Coordinates of C-alpha atoms in Angstrom, one line a residue:
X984 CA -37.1 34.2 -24.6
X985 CA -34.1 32.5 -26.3
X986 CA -31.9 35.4 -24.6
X987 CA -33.6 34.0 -20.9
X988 CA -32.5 30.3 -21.7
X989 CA -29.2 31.1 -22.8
X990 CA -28.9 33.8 -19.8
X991 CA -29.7 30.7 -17.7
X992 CA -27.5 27.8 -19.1
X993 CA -25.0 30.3 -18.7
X994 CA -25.2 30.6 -15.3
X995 CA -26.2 26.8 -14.4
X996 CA -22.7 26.0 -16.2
X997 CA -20.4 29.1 -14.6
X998 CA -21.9 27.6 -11.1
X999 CA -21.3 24.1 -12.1
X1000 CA -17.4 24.7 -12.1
X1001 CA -15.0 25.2 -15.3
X1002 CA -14.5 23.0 -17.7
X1003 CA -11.8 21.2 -16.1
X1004 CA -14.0 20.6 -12.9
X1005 CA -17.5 19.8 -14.2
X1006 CA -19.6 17.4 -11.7
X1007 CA -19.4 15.0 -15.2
X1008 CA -16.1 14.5 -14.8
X1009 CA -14.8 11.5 -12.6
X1010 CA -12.0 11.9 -10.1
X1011 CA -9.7 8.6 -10.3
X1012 CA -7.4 7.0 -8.0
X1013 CA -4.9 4.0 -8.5
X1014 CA -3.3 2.6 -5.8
X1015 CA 0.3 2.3 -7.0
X1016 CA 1.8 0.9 -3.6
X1017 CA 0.6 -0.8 -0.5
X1018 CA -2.0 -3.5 0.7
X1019 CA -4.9 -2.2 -1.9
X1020 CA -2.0 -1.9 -4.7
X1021 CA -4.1 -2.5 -8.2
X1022 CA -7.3 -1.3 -6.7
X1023 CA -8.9 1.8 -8.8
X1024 CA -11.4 4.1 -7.3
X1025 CA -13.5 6.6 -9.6
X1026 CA -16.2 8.9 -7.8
X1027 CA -18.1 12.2 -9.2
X1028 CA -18.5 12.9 -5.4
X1029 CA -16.7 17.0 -4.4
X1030 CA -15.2 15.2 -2.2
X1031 CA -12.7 11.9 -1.8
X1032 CA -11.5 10.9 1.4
X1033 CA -8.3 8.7 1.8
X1034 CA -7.6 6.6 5.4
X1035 CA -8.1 3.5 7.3
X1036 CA -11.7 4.1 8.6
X1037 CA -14.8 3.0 7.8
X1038 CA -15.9 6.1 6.2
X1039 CA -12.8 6.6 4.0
X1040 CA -13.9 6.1 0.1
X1041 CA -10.5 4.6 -0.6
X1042 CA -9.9 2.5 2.9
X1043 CA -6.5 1.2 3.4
X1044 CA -6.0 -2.0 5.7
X1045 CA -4.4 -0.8 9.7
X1046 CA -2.5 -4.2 9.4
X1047 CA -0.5 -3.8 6.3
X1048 CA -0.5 0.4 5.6
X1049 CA -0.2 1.0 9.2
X1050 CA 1.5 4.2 8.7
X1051 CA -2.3 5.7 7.1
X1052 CA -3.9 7.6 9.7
X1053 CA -8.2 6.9 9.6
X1054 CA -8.7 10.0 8.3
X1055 CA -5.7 10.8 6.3
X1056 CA -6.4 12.8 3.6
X1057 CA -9.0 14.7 1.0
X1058 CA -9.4 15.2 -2.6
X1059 CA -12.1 17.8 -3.1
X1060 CA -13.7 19.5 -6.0
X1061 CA -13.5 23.5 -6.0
X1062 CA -14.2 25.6 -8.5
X1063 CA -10.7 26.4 -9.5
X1064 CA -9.9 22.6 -10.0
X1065 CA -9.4 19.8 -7.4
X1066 CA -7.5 20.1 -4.5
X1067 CA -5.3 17.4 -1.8
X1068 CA -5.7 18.4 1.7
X1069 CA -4.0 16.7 5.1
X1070 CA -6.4 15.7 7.5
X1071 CA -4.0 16.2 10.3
X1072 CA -2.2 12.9 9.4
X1073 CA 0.2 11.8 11.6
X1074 CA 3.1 11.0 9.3
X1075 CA 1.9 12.9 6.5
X1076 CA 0.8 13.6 3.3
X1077 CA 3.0 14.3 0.2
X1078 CA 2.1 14.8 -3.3
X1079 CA 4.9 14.2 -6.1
X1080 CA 7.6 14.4 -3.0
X1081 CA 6.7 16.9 -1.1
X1082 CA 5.2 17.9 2.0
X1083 CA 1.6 19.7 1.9
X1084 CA -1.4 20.5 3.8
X1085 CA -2.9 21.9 0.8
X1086 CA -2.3 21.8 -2.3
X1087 CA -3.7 21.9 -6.3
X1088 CA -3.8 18.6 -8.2
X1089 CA -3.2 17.9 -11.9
X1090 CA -3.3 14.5 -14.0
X1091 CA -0.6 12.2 -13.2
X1092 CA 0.2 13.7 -9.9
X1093 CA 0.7 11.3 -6.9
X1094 CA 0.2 11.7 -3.9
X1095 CA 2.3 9.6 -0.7
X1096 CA 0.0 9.1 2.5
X1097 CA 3.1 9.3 4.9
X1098 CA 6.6 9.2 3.4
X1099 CA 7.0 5.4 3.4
X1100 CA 3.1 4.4 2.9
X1101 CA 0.9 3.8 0.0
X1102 CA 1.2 5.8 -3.1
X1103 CA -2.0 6.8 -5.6
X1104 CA -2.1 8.4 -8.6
X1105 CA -4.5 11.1 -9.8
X1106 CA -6.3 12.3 -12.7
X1107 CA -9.9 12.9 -14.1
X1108 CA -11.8 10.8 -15.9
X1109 CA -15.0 10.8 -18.4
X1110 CA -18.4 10.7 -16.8
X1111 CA -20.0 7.7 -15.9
X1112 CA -23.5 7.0 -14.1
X1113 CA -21.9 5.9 -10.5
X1114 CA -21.5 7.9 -8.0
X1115 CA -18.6 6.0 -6.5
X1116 CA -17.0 2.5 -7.9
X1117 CA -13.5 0.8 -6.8
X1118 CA -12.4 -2.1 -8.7
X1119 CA -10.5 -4.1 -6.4
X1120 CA -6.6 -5.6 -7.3
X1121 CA -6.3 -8.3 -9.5
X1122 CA -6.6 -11.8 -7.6
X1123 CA -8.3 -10.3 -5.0
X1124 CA -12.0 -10.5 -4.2
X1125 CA -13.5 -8.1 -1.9
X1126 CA -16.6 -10.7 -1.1
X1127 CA -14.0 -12.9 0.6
X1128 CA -12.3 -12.0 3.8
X1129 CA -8.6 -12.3 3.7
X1130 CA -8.1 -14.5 6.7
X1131 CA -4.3 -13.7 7.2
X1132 CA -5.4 -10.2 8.0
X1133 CA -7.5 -10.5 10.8
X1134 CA -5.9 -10.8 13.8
X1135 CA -7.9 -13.4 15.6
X1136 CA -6.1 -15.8 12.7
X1137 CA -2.9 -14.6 13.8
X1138 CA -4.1 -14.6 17.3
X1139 CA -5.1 -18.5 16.3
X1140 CA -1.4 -18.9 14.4
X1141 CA 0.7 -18.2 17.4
X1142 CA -1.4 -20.3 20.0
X1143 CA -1.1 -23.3 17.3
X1144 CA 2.3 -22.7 17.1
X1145 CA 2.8 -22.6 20.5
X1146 CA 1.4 -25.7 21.6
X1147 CA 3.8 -27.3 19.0
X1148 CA 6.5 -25.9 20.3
X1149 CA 5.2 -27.2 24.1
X1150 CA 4.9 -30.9 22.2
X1151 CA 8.2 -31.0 20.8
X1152 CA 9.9 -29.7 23.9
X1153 CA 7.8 -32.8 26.4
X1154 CA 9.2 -35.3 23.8
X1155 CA 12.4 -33.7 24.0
X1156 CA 12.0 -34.0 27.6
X1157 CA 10.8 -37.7 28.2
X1158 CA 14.0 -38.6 25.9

C-alpha cells in the first residue's frame, strides 16, 4: 500500500513541474523604469501577462509608457522553467538587451518592453496564499485616480489655459 502512495506522490510531484517551477513558487516582477516604477507584482498564476490593457496583470499607463503595446508580453510557467514570450509587440520585447520572441528566464533577468520603455526584473519567490498581488509604488495609491493622467484634465488644462491667454491678449488690446 505504502509502495501505491509513494508511486502516487511521485507522479503528482513529476506533473506538478521540477523543483525550480513548482505551482508554490511565486513569479515576481519589479518595475525598475517607467510610470508603475516601484510597483511589485507576485502571482502563482502559469501565466503573467505584461501590456496596457485591461486584462494585463502588470498594466502599464498608454499616457506615460506609450511605447507598451496592450498585449505586450508573457511570462509563463512550463515544465522546464519559466519562459518570456512577445505578443507581437510593436516595438518589442528584450530581455537583458536583447531581442526575443521567446526566450528562458532566470533570477535577476530583466526584461525591456520596447527598447526605450519600462524595464522589470524577474525572479521567483516563496509561496504565498494569493493568487495574484501588486504592491503599488511608494507615494502612490491606486484607490485614488491620478488626475494629471486622464486626458479630460488635460483636455480641461489647455481650454483653461486658453481662455487666459484670450483675456490677456483683449487687455492687451483695449490698451
Amino acid at each position: 500500500m505504502s509502495r501505491i502512495l509513494d508511486a502516487l506522490k511521485a507522479a503528482e510531484r513529476e506533473r506538478a513541474g521540477s523543483a525550480c517551477t513548482s505551482s508554490a513558487e511565486l513569479i515576481e516582477l519589479k518595475v525598475c523604469s517607467g510610470g508603475q516604477k516601484g510597483a511589485v507584482v507576485r502571482s502563482s498564476r502559469d501565466s503573467v501577462l505584461l501590456g496596457r490593457g485591461g486584462p494585463a496583470d502588470l498594466a502599464f499607463d498608454p499616457w506615460v509608457d506609450s511605447v507598451v503595446s496592450g498585449h505586450h508580453a508573457e511570462i509563463r510557467r512550463e515544465s522546464r522553467g519559466f519562459f518570456l514570450y512577445d505578443m507581437g509587440s510593436l516595438n518589442g520585447t528584450f530581455l537583458n538587451g536583447e531581442p526575443v520572441r521567446r526566450a528562458s528566464l532566470s533570477r535577476g533577468d530583466e526584461i525591456w518592453l520596447g527598447r526605450t520603455g519600462p524595464r522589470v526584473a524577474f525572479s521567483v519567490a516563496g509561496s504565498a496564499s494569493i493568487a495574484a498581488r501588486v504592491i503599488p509604488a511608494a507615494g502612490h495609491d491606486d484607490r485614488e485616480g491620478d488626475a494629471r493622467r486622464d486626458p479630460r484634465f488635460t483636455l480641461l488644462l489647455w481650454a483653461v489655459l486658453a481662455a487666459l491667454l484670450v483675456v490677456i491678449l483683449l487687455q492687451i488690446a483695449r490698451h
